[in-house]
Amino acid sequence: MDFQFDESVDRRNTGSMKWDVAKGELPMWVADMDFRTAPGIIEKITERATQGVFGYTVVTDEWYQAYQTWWKKRHDFEIRKEWLVFCTGVVPAISSIVRKVTTVGENVVVLTPVYNIFFNSILNNGRNVLESRLKYDGSRYRIDLDDLEEKLSDPQTTLFILCNPHNPVGKIWERETLERIGDLCSKHHVLVLSDEIHCDITEPGWEYTPFASVSENCRTNSITCVAPTKAFNLAGLQTAAVIVPDDHLRHKVSRGLNTDEVAEPNVFAAIAPIAAFTCGGEWLDSLRNYLWENRAFAEEYIKKEIKGISPVSARATYLLWLDCRNMSGSSTQFCHFIRSHSGLYLSDGNEYRNGEGFLRMNLACPRQQVEDGLKRLKESVAAYESLAEKQF
Ligand SMILES: Cc1ncc(COP(=O)(O)O)c(C=O)c1O
């Protein structure tokens, strides 16, 4: 089937967080896509809306089966039904888990640069962020395992939040790396919370490894958050699942989600994952092809046309991480300049910590929009550098 990823959908004046910007601006920051979701999902939601009764809702057997079958088929991981708990989102789950499994003043370790909302979930609950900074050698990111162990071995450290695959750098963590993380966390009695929301957006031919599938150790000492929302563009429906294989831990997490009132679905949150995982496969594969064509197009354009910026290659997510360390000034200044000069709205690498000198660009939009964004970037770079010559 041919899906229309080139078609642009006008999202202005729809209460879209991304598109609530000034006229002429081009938002390529927040991680949601500008594509309509898979036809099968729209159909199921429309059918449900047409019935017209929107009472209190629970998840049905089909919801569990949809997650189980998808993970078995797509990710070669067998999830038992009882391991799965509904949650209204990955972020609500993370915040609730932080509150439930750690105490005020304890450390939560993260690998920076990383999805910035992790910091809110930690800091807003009175816990400390302990950063283990990823190393970038100009072509790939890697974990400094000695540094990670030092942070994990602090007796005040009780939780490690992993982003697998990793936003913003687009890295799929290798099985050996995950195994090593699992060993280090167990050795130092640190629980692992693996956020796997980006796992279905991988380069065609590339597969991610679920953290809990790596070893018995990783399975029992982890909580995993998954959702169809990134891959199928359903974030506004607020739907996710938490996988907790260990019975004792699951009871605890489940109580936390319940007391935080994030454990019950709205009507659409209950059915959208079923529709996505049962009829969205073909659409998703086609989307992944389109996204990697967008990535190839953007990488080539930047290499050819934009001096001073180089794209970081990635096997996951629809986010392009741009190395702008050769530009003058800070990436915060540069990011503001690009927006005010050309209307192109990107994310500043500093938001993710350890991201000074980098910018993040969302490529999940029609090719024409990617082209428009890149042209604006090119013009901004030229204008910024001639201004910088005078000012810096
Ligand atoms: C790594 C990561 N986790 C979680 C989320 C958001 O999850 P949710 O919308 O389910 O709260 C995002 C959104 O960009 C993300 O990148």
Coordinates of C-alpha atoms and ligand atoms in Angstrom, one line a residue:
M1 CA 0.0 0.0 0.0
D2 CA 1.2 3.5 -0.8
F3 CA 1.1 5.9 2.2
Q4 CA 1.1 9.6 1.7
F5 CA 4.1 10.8 3.8
D6 CA 4.7 13.7 1.3
E7 CA 1.3 15.2 2.0
S8 CA 1.4 18.1 4.4
V9 CA -1.3 18.4 7.1
D10 CA -2.1 21.9 8.4
R11 CA -1.7 21.6 12.2
R12 CA -2.0 25.3 13.0
N13 CA -4.9 26.3 15.2
T14 CA -5.4 22.7 16.4
G15 CA -3.9 23.2 19.9
S16 CA -0.7 21.6 18.7
M17 CA 2.2 22.3 21.1
K18 CA 4.6 22.1 18.2
W19 CA 2.6 24.3 15.8
D20 CA 1.5 27.0 18.3
V21 CA 4.1 29.3 16.9
A22 CA 4.2 32.7 15.0
K23 CA 3.1 32.9 11.4
G24 CA 6.0 31.9 9.0
E25 CA 7.9 29.9 11.7
L26 CA 8.8 26.4 11.0
P27 CA 8.8 24.2 14.1
M28 CA 11.2 21.2 13.9
W29 CA 11.8 20.8 17.7
V30 CA 9.4 18.7 19.8
A31 CA 9.4 15.0 19.1
D32 CA 6.1 14.5 17.4
M33 CA 5.5 13.8 13.7
D34 CA 3.6 15.9 11.1
F35 CA 2.2 12.7 9.5
R36 CA -1.3 11.4 9.9
T37 CA -1.2 8.1 11.8
A38 CA -1.8 4.7 10.2
P39 CA -5.2 4.4 8.5
G40 CA -6.2 1.4 10.6
I41 CA -5.8 3.4 13.8
I42 CA -7.9 6.3 12.5
E43 CA -10.5 3.8 11.5
K44 CA -10.7 2.2 15.0
I45 CA -10.8 5.5 16.7
T46 CA -13.5 6.9 14.4
E47 CA -15.6 3.8 14.9
R48 CA -15.3 4.1 18.7
A49 CA -16.1 7.9 18.6
T50 CA -19.1 7.2 16.4
Q51 CA -20.6 4.9 19.1
G52 CA -20.8 8.0 21.2
V53 CA -20.6 6.6 24.7
F54 CA -17.5 7.6 26.6
G55 CA -17.7 6.0 30.0
Y56 CA -15.0 4.8 32.4
T57 CA -12.7 2.5 30.5
V58 CA -10.4 -0.5 31.3
V59 CA -7.9 -2.2 29.2
T60 CA -9.1 -5.5 27.7
D61 CA -7.3 -8.8 27.0
E62 CA -6.7 -7.5 23.5
W63 CA -4.6 -4.7 24.9
Y64 CA -2.2 -7.2 26.6
Q65 CA -2.2 -9.5 23.5
A66 CA -1.3 -6.6 21.2
Y67 CA 1.8 -5.6 23.2
Q68 CA 2.8 -9.3 23.7
T69 CA 2.5 -10.2 20.0
W70 CA 4.2 -7.1 18.8
W71 CA 7.2 -7.5 21.1
K72 CA 7.5 -11.2 20.3
K73 CA 7.2 -10.7 16.5
R74 CA 9.2 -7.4 16.1
H75 CA 11.6 -7.5 19.0
D76 CA 12.0 -11.2 19.8
F77 CA 11.0 -10.7 23.4
E78 CA 8.4 -12.6 25.3
I79 CA 6.5 -10.4 27.6
R80 CA 4.1 -12.3 30.0
K81 CA 0.7 -10.8 30.4
E82 CA 1.0 -10.2 34.1
W83 CA 4.2 -8.1 33.6
L84 CA 2.3 -5.4 31.8
V85 CA 0.7 -2.4 33.5
F86 CA -1.2 0.5 31.7
C87 CA 0.0 4.0 32.3
T88 CA -1.2 7.3 30.8
G89 CA 2.3 8.1 29.4
V90 CA 6.0 7.3 29.7
V91 CA 6.7 10.5 31.6
P92 CA 3.9 10.1 34.1
A93 CA 5.3 6.5 34.7
I94 CA 8.9 7.7 35.1
S95 CA 7.9 10.4 37.6
S96 CA 5.7 8.0 39.6
I97 CA 8.5 5.3 39.6
V98 CA 11.1 7.9 40.8
R99 CA 8.8 8.7 43.7
K100 CA 8.0 5.1 44.5
V101 CA 11.4 3.4 44.3
T102 CA 13.7 6.2 45.5
T103 CA 13.6 8.6 48.4
V104 CA 14.2 12.3 48.6
G105 CA 17.9 13.2 48.3
E106 CA 18.9 10.0 46.6
N107 CA 20.7 10.1 43.2
V108 CA 19.3 9.0 39.9
V109 CA 22.0 8.4 37.2
V110 CA 21.4 9.3 33.6
L111 CA 23.7 9.3 30.5
T112 CA 23.8 12.8 29.1
P113 CA 23.0 14.3 26.6
V114 CA 19.6 12.8 27.2
Y115 CA 15.8 13.5 26.9
N116 CA 15.4 16.6 29.0
I117 CA 12.2 15.7 30.8
F118 CA 14.1 13.0 32.8
F119 CA 15.6 15.9 34.7
N120 CA 12.2 17.2 35.6
S121 CA 11.0 13.8 36.8
I122 CA 14.1 13.6 39.1
L123 CA 14.4 17.2 40.2
N124 CA 10.7 18.0 40.7
N125 CA 10.6 15.1 43.2
G126 CA 13.6 16.3 45.2
R127 CA 16.1 13.7 44.0
N128 CA 19.5 14.5 42.5
V129 CA 20.5 14.1 38.9
L130 CA 23.9 12.3 38.6
E131 CA 25.2 12.6 35.1
S132 CA 27.5 10.2 33.4
R133 CA 28.5 12.1 30.3
L134 CA 28.6 10.2 27.0
K135 CA 31.8 10.6 25.0
Y136 CA 31.7 11.7 21.3
D137 CA 34.7 11.0 19.2
G138 CA 33.5 12.9 16.1
S139 CA 31.6 9.9 14.7
R140 CA 30.0 8.0 17.5
Y141 CA 28.8 8.2 21.0
R142 CA 29.9 5.7 23.7
I143 CA 29.5 5.3 27.4
D144 CA 32.4 5.9 29.7
L145 CA 31.9 2.7 31.8
D146 CA 34.4 3.6 34.4
D147 CA 32.7 6.9 35.0
L148 CA 29.3 5.2 35.0
E149 CA 30.5 2.7 37.6
E150 CA 31.8 5.5 39.8
K151 CA 28.4 7.2 39.7
L152 CA 26.5 3.9 40.3
S153 CA 28.7 2.9 43.2
D154 CA 27.8 6.1 45.2
P155 CA 25.7 4.6 48.1
Q156 CA 23.2 7.4 47.6
T157 CA 22.5 6.2 44.0
T158 CA 19.4 4.0 43.8
L159 CA 18.1 4.4 40.2
F160 CA 19.5 4.5 36.7
I161 CA 17.4 5.8 33.9
L162 CA 18.4 4.4 30.5
C163 CA 17.1 5.7 27.1
N164 CA 17.1 2.7 24.7
P165 CA 17.4 3.8 21.9
H166 CA 18.8 7.0 23.0
N167 CA 17.2 10.4 22.5
P168 CA 18.7 12.8 21.3
V169 CA 21.8 11.1 19.8
G170 CA 19.8 8.3 18.0
K171 CA 21.9 5.5 19.3
I172 CA 20.8 1.8 19.5
W173 CA 22.7 0.4 22.5
E174 CA 24.5 -2.9 21.7
R175 CA 23.6 -6.0 23.6
E176 CA 27.0 -6.2 25.2
T177 CA 26.7 -2.6 26.5
L178 CA 23.3 -3.4 27.9
E179 CA 24.6 -6.5 29.6
R180 CA 27.5 -4.5 31.1
I181 CA 25.1 -1.9 32.4
G182 CA 22.9 -4.6 33.9
D183 CA 25.9 -6.1 35.7
L184 CA 27.1 -2.8 37.0
C185 CA 23.7 -1.8 38.3
S186 CA 23.1 -5.2 40.0
K187 CA 26.6 -5.1 41.5
H188 CA 25.8 -1.7 43.1
H189 CA 22.2 -2.4 44.0
V190 CA 20.8 0.2 41.5
L191 CA 17.5 -0.4 39.8
V192 CA 17.3 0.2 36.0
L193 CA 14.4 2.1 34.4
S194 CA 14.6 1.6 30.7
D195 CA 12.7 4.1 28.5
E196 CA 12.1 2.3 25.2
I197 CA 9.6 4.6 23.6
H198 CA 11.8 5.1 20.5
C199 CA 12.3 1.4 19.9
D200 CA 10.1 1.1 16.8
I201 CA 11.7 3.9 14.9
T202 CA 14.9 2.3 13.8
E203 CA 16.7 2.4 10.5
P204 CA 15.3 -0.3 8.2
G205 CA 17.3 -3.5 8.7
W206 CA 18.3 -2.5 12.2
E207 CA 16.8 -3.7 15.4
Y208 CA 17.0 -2.6 19.1
T209 CA 17.5 -4.9 22.0
P210 CA 15.0 -4.7 24.9
F211 CA 17.0 -4.2 28.1
A212 CA 15.0 -6.8 30.0
S213 CA 15.7 -9.5 27.3
V214 CA 19.4 -9.4 27.7
S215 CA 19.8 -11.6 30.8
E216 CA 18.1 -12.9 33.9
N217 CA 19.8 -10.2 35.8
C218 CA 18.5 -7.4 33.5
R219 CA 15.0 -8.9 33.6
T220 CA 14.6 -9.0 37.3
N221 CA 16.3 -5.7 38.1
S222 CA 14.4 -3.6 35.6
I223 CA 11.3 -1.6 34.8
T224 CA 10.7 -0.9 31.1
C225 CA 8.5 1.8 29.7
V226 CA 7.1 1.3 26.1
A227 CA 4.4 2.9 24.0
P228 CA 3.1 3.1 20.4
T229 CA 3.0 6.9 20.7
K230 CA 6.4 7.9 19.1
A231 CA 6.2 5.4 16.2
F232 CA 2.6 5.9 15.4
N233 CA 2.3 9.6 16.3
L234 CA -0.3 9.2 19.1
A235 CA 1.3 11.2 21.9
G236 CA -1.8 13.3 22.5
L237 CA -3.8 10.2 23.3
Q238 CA -1.7 9.6 26.5
T239 CA -1.1 5.9 26.4
A240 CA 1.8 3.7 27.5
A241 CA 2.7 0.4 29.2
V242 CA 5.1 -0.4 32.0
I243 CA 6.8 -3.8 31.9
V244 CA 7.9 -5.2 35.3
P245 CA 8.9 -8.8 35.3
D246 CA 9.6 -9.1 39.1
D247 CA 6.4 -9.7 41.1
H248 CA 7.4 -7.8 44.2
L249 CA 8.7 -4.7 42.2
R250 CA 5.6 -4.8 40.0
H251 CA 3.3 -4.6 43.0
K252 CA 5.2 -1.6 44.2
V253 CA 5.2 0.2 40.8
S254 CA 1.5 -0.6 40.3
R255 CA 0.6 0.9 43.7
G256 CA 2.6 4.0 42.8
L257 CA 0.8 4.5 39.4
N258 CA -2.5 4.0 41.1
T259 CA -2.0 6.5 43.9
D260 CA -0.7 9.0 41.3
E261 CA -3.9 8.4 39.3
V262 CA -2.0 7.6 36.1
A263 CA -3.1 4.0 35.8
E264 CA -6.5 4.4 34.0
P265 CA -7.0 4.9 30.3
N266 CA -9.4 7.2 28.4
V267 CA -11.4 5.4 25.7
F268 CA -9.0 6.1 23.0
A269 CA -5.9 5.4 25.0
A270 CA -7.2 1.9 25.6
I271 CA -7.9 1.0 21.9
A272 CA -5.2 2.9 20.0
P273 CA -2.3 0.6 21.0
I274 CA -4.4 -2.4 19.9
A275 CA -5.1 -0.8 16.5
A276 CA -1.4 0.2 16.1
F277 CA 0.1 -3.1 17.0
T278 CA -2.4 -5.2 15.1
C279 CA -2.8 -3.2 11.9
G280 CA 0.0 -0.7 11.8
G281 CA 3.0 -2.8 10.8
E282 CA 3.0 -2.1 7.1
W283 CA 2.5 1.6 7.6
L284 CA 5.3 1.7 10.2
D285 CA 7.8 0.0 7.8
S286 CA 6.9 2.4 5.1
L287 CA 7.3 5.3 7.5
R288 CA 10.8 4.0 8.5
N289 CA 11.9 4.0 4.9
Y290 CA 10.6 7.5 4.4
L291 CA 12.3 8.7 7.6
W292 CA 15.7 7.3 6.6
E293 CA 15.3 8.8 3.1
N294 CA 14.7 12.2 4.9
R295 CA 17.8 11.5 7.0
A296 CA 20.0 10.7 4.0
F297 CA 18.7 13.8 2.2
A298 CA 19.4 16.0 5.2
E299 CA 22.9 14.6 5.8
E300 CA 23.9 15.0 2.2
Y301 CA 22.5 18.5 2.0
I302 CA 24.3 19.6 5.2
K303 CA 27.6 18.1 4.1
K304 CA 27.4 19.7 0.7
E305 CA 25.8 23.1 1.5
I306 CA 26.4 24.0 5.1
K307 CA 29.9 24.7 6.3
G308 CA 30.5 24.5 10.1
I309 CA 27.8 21.9 10.8
S310 CA 28.0 18.1 10.6
P311 CA 25.3 15.6 11.2
V312 CA 25.8 12.8 13.7
S313 CA 24.7 9.6 12.1
A314 CA 22.0 7.6 13.8
R315 CA 20.3 4.3 13.6
A316 CA 17.2 5.2 15.6
T317 CA 14.7 8.0 16.2
Y318 CA 13.6 10.6 13.7
L319 CA 15.8 13.2 15.4
L320 CA 18.9 14.6 13.7
W321 CA 21.6 15.6 16.1
L322 CA 23.8 18.3 14.6
D323 CA 27.4 19.0 15.6
C324 CA 27.7 22.8 15.5
R325 CA 30.9 23.0 17.6
N326 CA 32.7 24.9 14.8
M327 CA 30.2 27.7 14.9
S328 CA 31.0 30.8 17.0
G329 CA 29.4 31.5 20.3
S330 CA 27.2 29.1 22.2
S331 CA 24.6 26.8 20.8
T332 CA 22.0 28.6 22.8
Q333 CA 22.9 31.9 21.1
F334 CA 23.0 30.1 17.7
C335 CA 19.6 28.4 18.2
H336 CA 18.0 31.7 19.2
F337 CA 19.5 33.4 16.2
I338 CA 18.3 30.7 13.7
R339 CA 14.7 31.1 15.0
S340 CA 14.7 34.9 15.0
H341 CA 16.5 35.1 11.6
S342 CA 14.7 32.4 9.6
G343 CA 11.8 31.2 11.8
L344 CA 13.3 27.7 12.0
Y345 CA 12.7 26.4 15.5
L346 CA 15.2 23.8 16.6
S347 CA 16.1 22.5 20.1
D348 CA 19.3 23.7 21.7
G349 CA 21.7 20.9 22.7
N350 CA 22.1 22.4 26.2
E351 CA 18.5 21.4 27.1
Y352 CA 19.8 17.8 27.2
R353 CA 22.9 18.7 29.3
N354 CA 26.4 17.8 27.9
G355 CA 25.0 19.0 24.6
E356 CA 26.8 22.4 24.2
G357 CA 27.6 22.9 20.6
F358 CA 24.8 20.7 19.3
L359 CA 21.3 21.3 18.0
R360 CA 18.4 18.8 17.5
M361 CA 16.2 18.8 14.4
N362 CA 13.0 16.7 14.0
L363 CA 12.9 15.1 10.6
A364 CA 9.5 13.5 10.9
C365 CA 7.7 15.7 8.3
P366 CA 7.2 15.7 4.6
R367 CA 10.4 16.0 2.5
Q368 CA 9.5 19.4 1.3
Q369 CA 9.4 20.7 4.9
V370 CA 12.8 19.1 5.6
E371 CA 14.1 21.0 2.5
D372 CA 12.6 24.2 3.7
G373 CA 14.2 23.7 7.2
L374 CA 17.6 23.0 5.7
K375 CA 17.4 26.1 3.4
R376 CA 16.5 28.2 6.4
L377 CA 19.4 26.7 8.3
K378 CA 21.9 27.4 5.5
E379 CA 20.8 31.0 5.3
S380 CA 21.0 31.4 9.1
V381 CA 24.5 30.0 9.2
A382 CA 25.7 32.5 6.6
A383 CA 24.0 35.4 8.4
Y384 CA 25.2 34.2 11.8
E385 CA 28.8 33.9 10.8
S386 CA 29.0 37.3 9.2
L387 CA 27.4 38.8 12.3
A388 CA 29.8 36.8 14.5
E389 CA 32.8 38.1 12.6
K390 CA 31.8 41.6 13.9
Q391 CA 30.7 40.6 17.4
F392 CA 32.7 37.7 18.8
Ligands
LIG1 C1 12.8 9.3 25.6 C2 11.4 9.8 25.7 N1 10.6 9.4 26.7 C3 9.3 9.8 26.8 C4 8.8 10.7 26.0 C5 7.4 11.2 26.2 O1 6.6 10.1 26.6 P1 5.0 10.3 26.9 O2 4.5 11.2 25.8 O3 4.5 8.9 26.8 O4 4.9 10.9 28.3 C6 9.6 11.2 24.9 C7 9.0 12.2 24.0 O5 9.7 12.8 23.3 C8 10.9 10.7 24.8 O6 11.7 11.2 23.8

